[in-house]
Amino acid sequence: MNPARAPLSQQAFGDLLDLLREAPSSFEGGVRAVDDLSVIEGYRWLTEVLTVALDCYVWADPERPSFVELVGPTRKFGGDNPDAFYYFAPVDPQRTYRIRGQLGDAVYLSLCVYGGPTDGRWSNRIVSSMHNRQMEIGRDGQVEITLSAQPQDGNWLKLDADAVCVVTRDYLLHPAQERKATWQIEALPTARQPTPLTDQELATKLRCTANFIRDLLGVCPIPGMGEPNSVMPPYRVPEITYGWAAPDATYAMGRFDLSDDQVLFIKGRSPTCAFWNLVLWNPFLQTYDYRYQRVSRNGGEIQLADDGSWELAVAARDPGHANWISTAGHERGVLWFRWFLCDELPPQPQTRLGTIP
């Protein structure tokens, strides 16, 4: 097609290319400049968030929705982790949706509706949510959930006027061996047959894509927060939140800065909860490559002390510790704890530095 026949799409596509072309300036120099390894990872991160944005905004259709996988071993953004599977579907608050799921082996599973801008910028509040302990579940592990503005019998999630999407979370203690949940979503009543894409529609989708990436560039790379080799106090997620944070979660953030012969010991105690883990991230909130290295540990994998406490060891090389987590060649990075459905707020993890023998 002659680009002059689609002027709005041409402009929006050009703006998206300009954004991507200028994006590396956020991590190559200035106050948020990072080290050489992180610059390389920053370029890769841009390709990954572009694929997410294209799936969620260019191809998404709230009249004929489908769930798309948000993260995976080669698609990382927004604080991914090796123990979880996340799926996204767009919604229109004026419609009703039926979600059918086949539950697997998750110790924590939830669906959450988010509200906020409709132009691709990140959601800014939690509209409604439901986790597996609240669901009516069939004997065969099947579940059906209705999304609508008006209350419904059975499993129901409310759609407020600003609802824009639903996100699923599926946490496993042993994701390589266990079954993840599967999901289908349909709009009710059945949507009309699709019509050919218009110049205005594609331009809007491309602008949403750009806005999504622009919001992420406003956050990443994150600056060094707190003292190095420490963890800040845990906190619960509020209802008013940025991005797609989990409403049932408690988080704690820290950072490490280690030489090759140093080890950071982190000691703590976890309250009764459905799930918890520690993951290591680069400044773009991406896990290191967990396909090949142990860069996280969850509560089902950690050896506890006799008193129920735990100690983790973060280091470049194996320090001979049962709960070693590898920095995967990174001298510095982010420490991120998460707990789901805690009975109480976890105590602040304590740290000390040691030397690898």
mmCIF file of C-alpha atoms in Angstrom:
data_model
loop_
_atom_site.group_PDB
_atom_site.id
_atom_site.type_symbol
_atom_site.label_atom_id
_atom_site.label_comp_id
_atom_site.label_asym_id
_atom_site.label_seq_id
_atom_site.Cartn_x
_atom_site.Cartn_y
_atom_site.Cartn_z
ATOM 1 C CA MET A 1 0.000 0.000 0.000
ATOM 2 C CA ASN A 2 1.149 3.499 -0.747
ATOM 3 C CA PRO A 3 1.910 5.028 2.711
ATOM 4 C CA ALA A 4 0.105 8.198 1.647
ATOM 5 C CA ARG A 5 -3.130 6.173 1.703
ATOM 6 C CA ALA A 6 -2.696 5.508 5.440
ATOM 7 C CA PRO A 7 -1.432 8.831 6.818
ATOM 8 C CA LEU A 8 -2.385 8.207 10.448
ATOM 9 C CA SER A 9 -0.701 4.800 10.565
ATOM 10 C CA GLN A 10 2.344 6.184 8.783
ATOM 11 C CA GLN A 11 2.750 8.892 11.411
ATOM 12 C CA ALA A 12 2.142 6.537 14.350
ATOM 13 C CA PHE A 13 4.560 3.952 12.960
ATOM 14 C CA GLY A 14 7.205 6.619 12.449
ATOM 15 C CA ASP A 15 6.724 7.865 16.013
ATOM 16 C CA LEU A 16 7.166 4.313 17.332
ATOM 17 C CA LEU A 17 10.402 3.895 15.367
ATOM 18 C CA ASP A 18 11.666 7.243 16.679
ATOM 19 C CA LEU A 19 10.912 6.175 20.252
ATOM 20 C CA LEU A 20 12.853 2.930 19.823
ATOM 21 C CA ARG A 21 15.711 4.747 18.129
ATOM 22 C CA GLU A 22 16.044 7.220 21.000
ATOM 23 C CA ALA A 23 15.351 4.757 23.822
ATOM 24 C CA PRO A 24 18.977 3.623 24.427
ATOM 25 C CA SER A 25 19.851 7.134 25.612
ATOM 26 C CA SER A 26 18.041 6.239 28.846
ATOM 27 C CA PHE A 27 20.670 3.635 29.741
ATOM 28 C CA GLU A 28 23.791 4.549 27.768
ATOM 29 C CA GLY A 29 24.471 7.851 29.553
ATOM 30 C CA GLY A 30 23.180 10.389 32.026
ATOM 31 C CA VAL A 31 22.094 9.849 35.623
ATOM 32 C CA ARG A 32 20.669 6.380 34.864
ATOM 33 C CA ALA A 33 23.673 5.062 32.947
ATOM 34 C CA VAL A 34 24.513 1.433 33.679
ATOM 35 C CA ASP A 35 27.533 -0.825 33.168
ATOM 36 C CA ASP A 36 28.552 -2.362 29.844
ATOM 37 C CA LEU A 37 26.785 -5.677 30.450
ATOM 38 C CA SER A 38 23.536 -3.923 31.326
ATOM 39 C CA VAL A 39 23.736 -1.772 28.186
ATOM 40 C CA ILE A 40 23.816 -4.948 26.107
ATOM 41 C CA GLU A 41 20.892 -6.332 28.096
ATOM 42 C CA GLY A 42 19.085 -3.020 27.618
ATOM 43 C CA TYR A 43 19.088 -3.426 23.847
ATOM 44 C CA ARG A 44 17.761 -6.963 24.198
ATOM 45 C CA TRP A 45 15.128 -5.734 26.676
ATOM 46 C CA LEU A 46 13.818 -3.273 24.082
ATOM 47 C CA THR A 47 13.156 -6.133 21.661
ATOM 48 C CA GLU A 48 11.323 -8.071 24.372
ATOM 49 C CA VAL A 49 9.052 -5.252 25.547
ATOM 50 C CA LEU A 50 8.263 -4.462 21.909
ATOM 51 C CA THR A 51 6.959 -8.011 21.384
ATOM 52 C CA VAL A 52 4.855 -7.755 24.554
ATOM 53 C CA ALA A 53 3.401 -4.410 23.480
ATOM 54 C CA LEU A 54 2.572 -5.669 19.997
ATOM 55 C CA ASP A 55 0.708 -8.674 21.428
ATOM 56 C CA CYS A 56 -1.154 -6.619 24.034
ATOM 57 C CA TYR A 57 -2.089 -3.644 21.855
ATOM 58 C CA VAL A 58 -1.671 -4.209 18.118
ATOM 59 C CA TRP A 59 -3.168 -7.706 18.097
ATOM 60 C CA ALA A 60 -5.429 -7.462 21.156
ATOM 61 C CA ASP A 61 -9.179 -7.326 20.578
ATOM 62 C CA PRO A 62 -11.589 -7.018 23.554
ATOM 63 C CA GLU A 63 -14.480 -8.161 21.318
ATOM 64 C CA ARG A 64 -12.683 -11.409 20.486
ATOM 65 C CA PRO A 65 -10.131 -11.693 23.298
ATOM 66 C CA SER A 66 -7.573 -14.395 23.874
ATOM 67 C CA PHE A 67 -4.952 -14.855 26.561
ATOM 68 C CA VAL A 68 -1.360 -14.151 25.540
ATOM 69 C CA GLU A 69 1.667 -15.168 27.581
ATOM 70 C CA LEU A 70 3.342 -12.106 29.081
ATOM 71 C CA VAL A 71 6.685 -13.526 30.173
ATOM 72 C CA GLY A 72 8.913 -16.536 29.624
ATOM 73 C CA PRO A 73 12.569 -17.568 29.383
ATOM 74 C CA THR A 74 13.096 -15.327 26.342
ATOM 75 C CA ARG A 75 10.435 -12.695 27.061
ATOM 76 C CA LYS A 76 11.226 -10.884 30.291
ATOM 77 C CA PHE A 77 9.939 -7.581 31.615
ATOM 78 C CA GLY A 78 8.210 -5.939 34.537
ATOM 79 C CA GLY A 79 9.647 -8.182 37.237
ATOM 80 C CA ASP A 80 9.328 -11.694 35.824
ATOM 81 C CA ASN A 81 10.411 -14.780 37.748
ATOM 82 C CA PRO A 82 11.095 -18.437 36.924
ATOM 83 C CA ASP A 83 8.326 -19.863 39.125
ATOM 84 C CA ALA A 84 5.338 -18.137 37.528
ATOM 85 C CA PHE A 85 3.274 -18.057 34.369
ATOM 86 C CA TYR A 86 1.385 -14.860 33.503
ATOM 87 C CA TYR A 87 -1.300 -14.327 30.857
ATOM 88 C CA PHE A 88 -2.984 -11.137 29.647
ATOM 89 C CA ALA A 89 -6.312 -10.466 27.925
ATOM 90 C CA PRO A 90 -7.903 -7.090 27.053
ATOM 91 C CA VAL A 91 -11.424 -6.306 28.269
ATOM 92 C CA ASP A 92 -14.139 -3.790 27.478
ATOM 93 C CA PRO A 93 -16.012 -2.754 30.668
ATOM 94 C CA GLN A 94 -19.280 -2.594 28.733
ATOM 95 C CA ARG A 95 -19.107 -6.297 27.856
ATOM 96 C CA THR A 96 -19.447 -9.546 29.787
ATOM 97 C CA TYR A 97 -16.791 -12.260 29.612
ATOM 98 C CA ARG A 98 -16.623 -15.927 30.532
ATOM 99 C CA ILE A 99 -13.277 -17.391 31.493
ATOM 100 C CA ARG A 100 -12.765 -21.144 31.710
ATOM 101 C CA GLY A 101 -9.661 -22.597 33.272
ATOM 102 C CA GLN A 102 -8.118 -25.975 33.933
ATOM 103 C CA LEU A 103 -6.066 -25.668 37.096
ATOM 104 C CA GLY A 104 -2.735 -27.407 37.421
ATOM 105 C CA ASP A 105 -0.360 -27.693 40.379
ATOM 106 C CA ALA A 106 -0.148 -24.054 41.434
ATOM 107 C CA VAL A 107 0.306 -23.238 45.114
ATOM 108 C CA TYR A 108 -0.918 -19.724 44.311
ATOM 109 C CA LEU A 109 -3.118 -18.782 41.363
ATOM 110 C CA SER A 110 -5.135 -15.636 40.727
ATOM 111 C CA LEU A 111 -6.936 -13.478 38.202
ATOM 112 C CA CYS A 112 -6.842 -9.715 38.535
ATOM 113 C CA VAL A 113 -8.715 -6.988 36.639
ATOM 114 C CA TYR A 114 -6.817 -3.726 36.242
ATOM 115 C CA GLY A 115 -8.148 -0.259 35.505
ATOM 116 C CA GLY A 116 -6.594 2.867 34.130
ATOM 117 C CA PRO A 117 -5.760 4.628 30.877
ATOM 118 C CA THR A 118 -6.980 3.149 27.605
ATOM 119 C CA ASP A 119 -4.114 4.532 25.507
ATOM 120 C CA GLY A 120 -1.455 1.945 26.367
ATOM 121 C CA ARG A 121 -0.114 3.629 29.473
ATOM 122 C CA TRP A 122 0.238 1.310 32.434
ATOM 123 C CA SER A 123 -2.719 0.547 34.667
ATOM 124 C CA ASN A 124 -2.895 2.503 37.910
ATOM 125 C CA ARG A 125 -5.312 0.548 40.084
ATOM 126 C CA ILE A 126 -6.643 -2.899 40.935
ATOM 127 C CA VAL A 127 -10.356 -3.166 40.071
ATOM 128 C CA SER A 128 -11.056 -6.699 41.338
ATOM 129 C CA SER A 129 -9.216 -9.932 41.982
ATOM 130 C CA MET A 130 -9.701 -13.539 43.035
ATOM 131 C CA HIS A 131 -7.198 -16.199 44.098
ATOM 132 C CA ASN A 132 -7.523 -19.979 44.144
ATOM 133 C CA ARG A 133 -8.485 -20.157 47.823
ATOM 134 C CA GLN A 134 -11.551 -18.027 47.039
ATOM 135 C CA MET A 135 -12.702 -19.860 43.909
ATOM 136 C CA GLU A 136 -15.428 -22.428 43.464
ATOM 137 C CA ILE A 137 -13.476 -25.206 41.769
ATOM 138 C CA GLY A 138 -14.842 -28.390 40.224
ATOM 139 C CA ARG A 139 -13.598 -31.810 41.268
ATOM 140 C CA ASP A 140 -11.698 -32.145 38.015
ATOM 141 C CA GLY A 141 -9.862 -28.864 38.607
ATOM 142 C CA GLN A 142 -11.984 -26.858 36.203
ATOM 143 C CA VAL A 143 -13.113 -23.351 37.057
ATOM 144 C CA GLU A 144 -15.434 -20.841 35.392
ATOM 145 C CA ILE A 145 -15.328 -17.114 36.144
ATOM 146 C CA THR A 146 -17.578 -14.314 34.891
ATOM 147 C CA LEU A 147 -16.334 -10.761 34.337
ATOM 148 C CA SER A 148 -19.044 -8.112 34.172
ATOM 149 C CA ALA A 149 -20.255 -4.804 35.572
ATOM 150 C CA GLN A 150 -23.197 -6.428 37.341
ATOM 151 C CA PRO A 151 -22.822 -9.157 40.007
ATOM 152 C CA GLN A 152 -23.158 -12.768 38.870
ATOM 153 C CA ASP A 153 -23.623 -16.109 40.633
ATOM 154 C CA GLY A 154 -20.538 -18.222 41.223
ATOM 155 C CA ASN A 155 -17.038 -16.931 40.575
ATOM 156 C CA TRP A 156 -17.360 -13.277 39.570
ATOM 157 C CA LEU A 157 -14.925 -10.406 38.946
ATOM 158 C CA LYS A 158 -16.238 -6.865 38.720
ATOM 159 C CA LEU A 159 -15.590 -4.655 35.691
ATOM 160 C CA ASP A 160 -15.598 -0.966 36.585
ATOM 161 C CA ALA A 161 -15.869 1.728 33.924
ATOM 162 C CA ASP A 162 -12.073 2.021 33.698
ATOM 163 C CA ALA A 163 -11.310 -1.731 33.426
ATOM 164 C CA VAL A 164 -8.824 -2.430 30.634
ATOM 165 C CA CYS A 165 -7.421 -5.944 31.101
ATOM 166 C CA VAL A 166 -7.321 -9.141 33.123
ATOM 167 C CA VAL A 167 -4.042 -10.810 34.116
ATOM 168 C CA THR A 168 -3.632 -14.364 35.423
ATOM 169 C CA ARG A 169 -0.878 -15.587 37.764
ATOM 170 C CA ASP A 170 0.086 -19.221 38.213
ATOM 171 C CA TYR A 171 2.883 -19.967 40.735
ATOM 172 C CA LEU A 172 4.511 -23.400 40.978
ATOM 173 C CA LEU A 173 7.134 -24.693 43.371
ATOM 174 C CA HIS A 174 8.676 -26.886 40.655
ATOM 175 C CA PRO A 175 7.646 -25.363 37.302
ATOM 176 C CA ALA A 176 9.829 -27.682 35.211
ATOM 177 C CA GLN A 177 7.953 -30.768 36.455
ATOM 178 C CA GLU A 178 4.496 -29.492 37.448
ATOM 179 C CA ARG A 179 1.412 -28.602 35.400
ATOM 180 C CA LYS A 180 0.519 -24.991 34.751
ATOM 181 C CA ALA A 181 -3.065 -23.777 34.385
ATOM 182 C CA THR A 182 -4.667 -23.263 30.976
ATOM 183 C CA TRP A 183 -7.156 -20.484 30.201
ATOM 184 C CA GLN A 184 -9.775 -19.551 27.606
ATOM 185 C CA ILE A 185 -11.821 -16.349 27.472
ATOM 186 C CA GLU A 186 -14.841 -15.392 25.384
ATOM 187 C CA ALA A 187 -16.996 -12.282 25.112
ATOM 188 C CA LEU A 188 -20.741 -12.597 25.688
ATOM 189 C CA PRO A 189 -22.726 -12.359 23.545
ATOM 190 C CA THR A 190 -20.560 -13.582 20.705
ATOM 191 C CA ALA A 191 -18.949 -10.677 18.890
ATOM 192 C CA ARG A 192 -19.894 -9.784 15.348
ATOM 193 C CA GLN A 193 -17.649 -10.827 12.482
ATOM 194 C CA PRO A 194 -14.519 -8.648 12.335
ATOM 195 C CA THR A 195 -14.319 -5.900 9.752
ATOM 196 C CA PRO A 196 -11.183 -4.839 7.858
ATOM 197 C CA LEU A 197 -8.713 -2.810 9.891
ATOM 198 C CA THR A 198 -8.922 0.946 9.330
ATOM 199 C CA ASP A 199 -6.155 3.512 9.232
ATOM 200 C CA GLN A 200 -7.514 5.110 12.412
ATOM 201 C CA GLU A 201 -7.674 1.777 14.266
ATOM 202 C CA LEU A 202 -4.120 0.756 13.421
ATOM 203 C CA ALA A 203 -2.769 4.202 14.259
ATOM 204 C CA THR A 204 -4.452 3.990 17.673
ATOM 205 C CA LYS A 205 -2.958 0.547 18.299
ATOM 206 C CA LEU A 206 0.519 1.750 17.323
ATOM 207 C CA ARG A 207 0.234 4.759 19.627
ATOM 208 C CA CYS A 208 -0.806 2.440 22.475
ATOM 209 C CA THR A 209 2.263 0.318 21.743
ATOM 210 C CA ALA A 210 4.497 3.364 21.937
ATOM 211 C CA ASN A 211 2.880 4.590 25.162
ATOM 212 C CA PHE A 212 3.385 1.194 26.812
ATOM 213 C CA ILE A 213 7.094 1.224 25.952
ATOM 214 C CA ARG A 214 7.419 4.893 26.925
ATOM 215 C CA ASP A 215 6.019 4.158 30.382
ATOM 216 C CA LEU A 216 8.521 1.333 30.837
ATOM 217 C CA LEU A 217 11.350 3.638 29.767
ATOM 218 C CA GLY A 218 10.229 5.980 32.538
ATOM 219 C CA VAL A 219 10.942 3.228 35.058
ATOM 220 C CA CYS A 220 13.850 1.275 33.555
ATOM 221 C CA PRO A 221 16.685 1.128 34.146
ATOM 222 C CA ILE A 222 15.855 1.559 37.806
ATOM 223 C CA PRO A 223 18.312 3.580 39.891
ATOM 224 C CA GLY A 224 20.217 2.007 42.751
ATOM 225 C CA MET A 225 17.782 2.010 45.670
ATOM 226 C CA GLY A 226 18.863 1.622 49.294
ATOM 227 C CA GLU A 227 22.274 0.706 50.606
ATOM 228 C CA PRO A 228 24.206 -1.874 48.566
ATOM 229 C CA ASN A 229 24.112 -5.423 49.903
ATOM 230 C CA SER A 230 20.990 -4.829 51.953
ATOM 231 C CA VAL A 231 17.233 -5.461 51.775
ATOM 232 C CA MET A 232 14.618 -2.834 52.594
ATOM 233 C CA PRO A 233 11.581 -3.557 54.814
ATOM 234 C CA PRO A 234 8.772 -5.643 53.253
ATOM 235 C CA TYR A 235 5.537 -3.883 52.263
ATOM 236 C CA ARG A 236 2.072 -4.934 51.120
ATOM 237 C CA VAL A 237 0.754 -3.951 47.678
ATOM 238 C CA PRO A 238 -1.858 -1.141 47.859
ATOM 239 C CA GLU A 239 -5.025 -1.052 45.747
ATOM 240 C CA ILE A 240 -3.725 2.049 43.970
ATOM 241 C CA THR A 241 -0.626 0.715 42.283
ATOM 242 C CA TYR A 242 1.442 1.229 39.152
ATOM 243 C CA GLY A 243 1.606 -1.480 36.524
ATOM 244 C CA TRP A 244 0.284 -4.981 37.111
ATOM 245 C CA ALA A 245 1.285 -5.590 40.729
ATOM 246 C CA ALA A 246 -0.332 -8.525 42.522
ATOM 247 C CA PRO A 247 -2.948 -7.557 45.142
ATOM 248 C CA ASP A 248 -2.149 -10.540 47.387
ATOM 249 C CA ALA A 249 1.597 -9.885 47.402
ATOM 250 C CA THR A 250 4.074 -8.538 49.894
ATOM 251 C CA TYR A 251 7.355 -7.350 48.387
ATOM 252 C CA ALA A 252 10.836 -6.424 49.605
ATOM 253 C CA MET A 253 13.574 -4.913 47.454
ATOM 254 C CA GLY A 254 17.331 -4.711 47.846
ATOM 255 C CA ARG A 255 20.478 -4.650 45.787
ATOM 256 C CA PHE A 256 23.816 -6.388 45.680
ATOM 257 C CA ASP A 257 27.266 -5.115 44.657
ATOM 258 C CA LEU A 258 29.804 -7.927 44.879
ATOM 259 C CA SER A 259 33.296 -8.751 43.712
ATOM 260 C CA ASP A 260 34.012 -12.208 42.354
ATOM 261 C CA ASP A 261 35.219 -13.537 45.710
ATOM 262 C CA GLN A 262 32.432 -12.078 47.847
ATOM 263 C CA VAL A 263 29.204 -13.682 49.004
ATOM 264 C CA LEU A 264 26.133 -11.913 50.374
ATOM 265 C CA PHE A 265 24.365 -13.902 53.081
ATOM 266 C CA ILE A 266 20.686 -12.997 53.556
ATOM 267 C CA LYS A 267 18.963 -14.336 56.638
ATOM 268 C CA GLY A 268 15.270 -14.181 57.452
ATOM 269 C CA ARG A 269 12.077 -15.923 58.378
ATOM 270 C CA SER A 270 8.926 -16.246 56.287
ATOM 271 C CA PRO A 271 5.468 -16.246 57.865
ATOM 272 C CA THR A 272 2.880 -18.799 56.803
ATOM 273 C CA CYS A 273 2.091 -18.017 53.159
ATOM 274 C CA ALA A 274 1.066 -19.669 49.906
ATOM 275 C CA PHE A 275 4.378 -18.986 48.179
ATOM 276 C CA TRP A 276 7.576 -16.955 48.500
ATOM 277 C CA ASN A 277 10.820 -16.567 46.605
ATOM 278 C CA LEU A 278 13.880 -14.405 45.972
ATOM 279 C CA VAL A 279 14.923 -13.543 42.417
ATOM 280 C CA LEU A 280 17.850 -11.561 41.032
ATOM 281 C CA TRP A 281 17.145 -8.914 38.373
ATOM 282 C CA ASN A 282 19.117 -6.607 36.141
ATOM 283 C CA PRO A 283 18.209 -2.866 36.099
ATOM 284 C CA PHE A 284 15.452 -3.604 33.565
ATOM 285 C CA LEU A 285 13.564 -5.794 36.074
ATOM 286 C CA GLN A 286 14.488 -8.957 34.205
ATOM 287 C CA THR A 287 15.646 -12.207 35.749
ATOM 288 C CA TYR A 288 18.994 -13.516 34.680
ATOM 289 C CA ASP A 289 18.910 -16.554 32.371
ATOM 290 C CA TYR A 290 17.311 -19.201 34.579
ATOM 291 C CA ARG A 291 17.427 -21.773 31.786
ATOM 292 C CA TYR A 292 21.083 -22.389 32.624
ATOM 293 C CA GLN A 293 21.814 -20.981 36.089
ATOM 294 C CA ARG A 294 20.198 -20.927 39.509
ATOM 295 C CA VAL A 295 19.278 -17.240 39.789
ATOM 296 C CA SER A 296 16.325 -17.611 42.181
ATOM 297 C CA ARG A 297 14.978 -19.834 44.925
ATOM 298 C CA ASN A 298 11.475 -20.343 46.283
ATOM 299 C CA GLY A 299 10.244 -21.571 49.638
ATOM 300 C CA GLY A 300 9.791 -25.127 48.359
ATOM 301 C CA GLU A 301 13.452 -25.370 47.327
ATOM 302 C CA ILE A 302 15.186 -23.795 50.316
ATOM 303 C CA GLN A 303 16.805 -25.728 53.138
ATOM 304 C CA LEU A 304 15.615 -24.315 56.448
ATOM 305 C CA ALA A 305 17.410 -24.146 59.771
ATOM 306 C CA ASP A 306 16.089 -26.127 62.727
ATOM 307 C CA ASP A 307 14.266 -23.045 64.021
ATOM 308 C CA GLY A 308 12.463 -22.501 60.689
ATOM 309 C CA SER A 309 14.590 -19.558 59.588
ATOM 310 C CA TRP A 310 16.505 -19.529 56.329
ATOM 311 C CA GLU A 311 19.778 -18.202 54.960
ATOM 312 C CA LEU A 312 20.452 -17.526 51.284
ATOM 313 C CA ALA A 313 23.866 -17.030 49.699
ATOM 314 C CA VAL A 314 24.192 -14.708 46.684
ATOM 315 C CA ALA A 315 27.524 -15.006 44.883
ATOM 316 C CA ALA A 316 29.196 -15.316 41.497
ATOM 317 C CA ARG A 317 30.579 -18.746 42.366
ATOM 318 C CA ASP A 318 29.264 -21.612 44.470
ATOM 319 C CA PRO A 319 30.357 -20.846 48.038
ATOM 320 C CA GLY A 320 29.459 -24.362 49.173
ATOM 321 C CA HIS A 321 26.109 -23.211 50.524
ATOM 322 C CA ALA A 322 22.913 -25.261 50.109
ATOM 323 C CA ASN A 323 20.896 -22.145 49.215
ATOM 324 C CA TRP A 324 23.295 -20.550 46.727
ATOM 325 C CA ILE A 325 21.860 -18.124 44.151
ATOM 326 C CA SER A 326 24.124 -17.221 41.215
ATOM 327 C CA THR A 327 24.710 -13.637 40.097
ATOM 328 C CA ALA A 328 25.232 -15.056 36.581
ATOM 329 C CA GLY A 329 28.255 -12.872 35.867
ATOM 330 C CA HIS A 330 26.731 -9.631 37.172
ATOM 331 C CA GLU A 331 28.717 -7.571 39.660
ATOM 332 C CA ARG A 332 25.620 -5.683 40.770
ATOM 333 C CA GLY A 333 21.876 -6.156 40.509
ATOM 334 C CA VAL A 334 18.478 -6.135 42.198
ATOM 335 C CA LEU A 335 17.280 -8.441 44.979
ATOM 336 C CA TRP A 336 13.512 -8.969 44.931
ATOM 337 C CA PHE A 337 11.510 -10.913 47.516
ATOM 338 C CA ARG A 338 7.816 -11.701 47.165
ATOM 339 C CA TRP A 339 5.373 -13.454 49.477
ATOM 340 C CA PHE A 340 1.755 -14.357 48.604
ATOM 341 C CA LEU A 341 -1.113 -14.518 51.109
ATOM 342 C CA CYS A 342 1.059 -13.860 54.155
ATOM 343 C CA ASP A 343 -0.478 -14.336 57.581
ATOM 344 C CA GLU A 344 1.623 -11.378 58.727
ATOM 345 C CA LEU A 345 4.229 -8.965 57.413
ATOM 346 C CA PRO A 346 7.600 -10.725 57.112
ATOM 347 C CA PRO A 347 10.459 -9.368 59.221
ATOM 348 C CA GLN A 348 13.082 -7.386 57.314
ATOM 349 C CA PRO A 349 15.763 -9.774 55.944
ATOM 350 C CA GLN A 350 19.222 -9.164 57.408
ATOM 351 C CA THR A 351 22.459 -9.302 55.428
ATOM 352 C CA ARG A 352 26.185 -9.801 55.973
ATOM 353 C CA LEU A 353 29.142 -10.045 53.621
ATOM 354 C CA GLY A 354 31.520 -12.983 53.479
ATOM 355 C CA THR A 355 34.344 -14.320 51.354
ATOM 356 C CA ILE A 356 34.197 -17.407 49.155
ATOM 357 C CA PRO A 357 36.790 -19.973 50.363
#
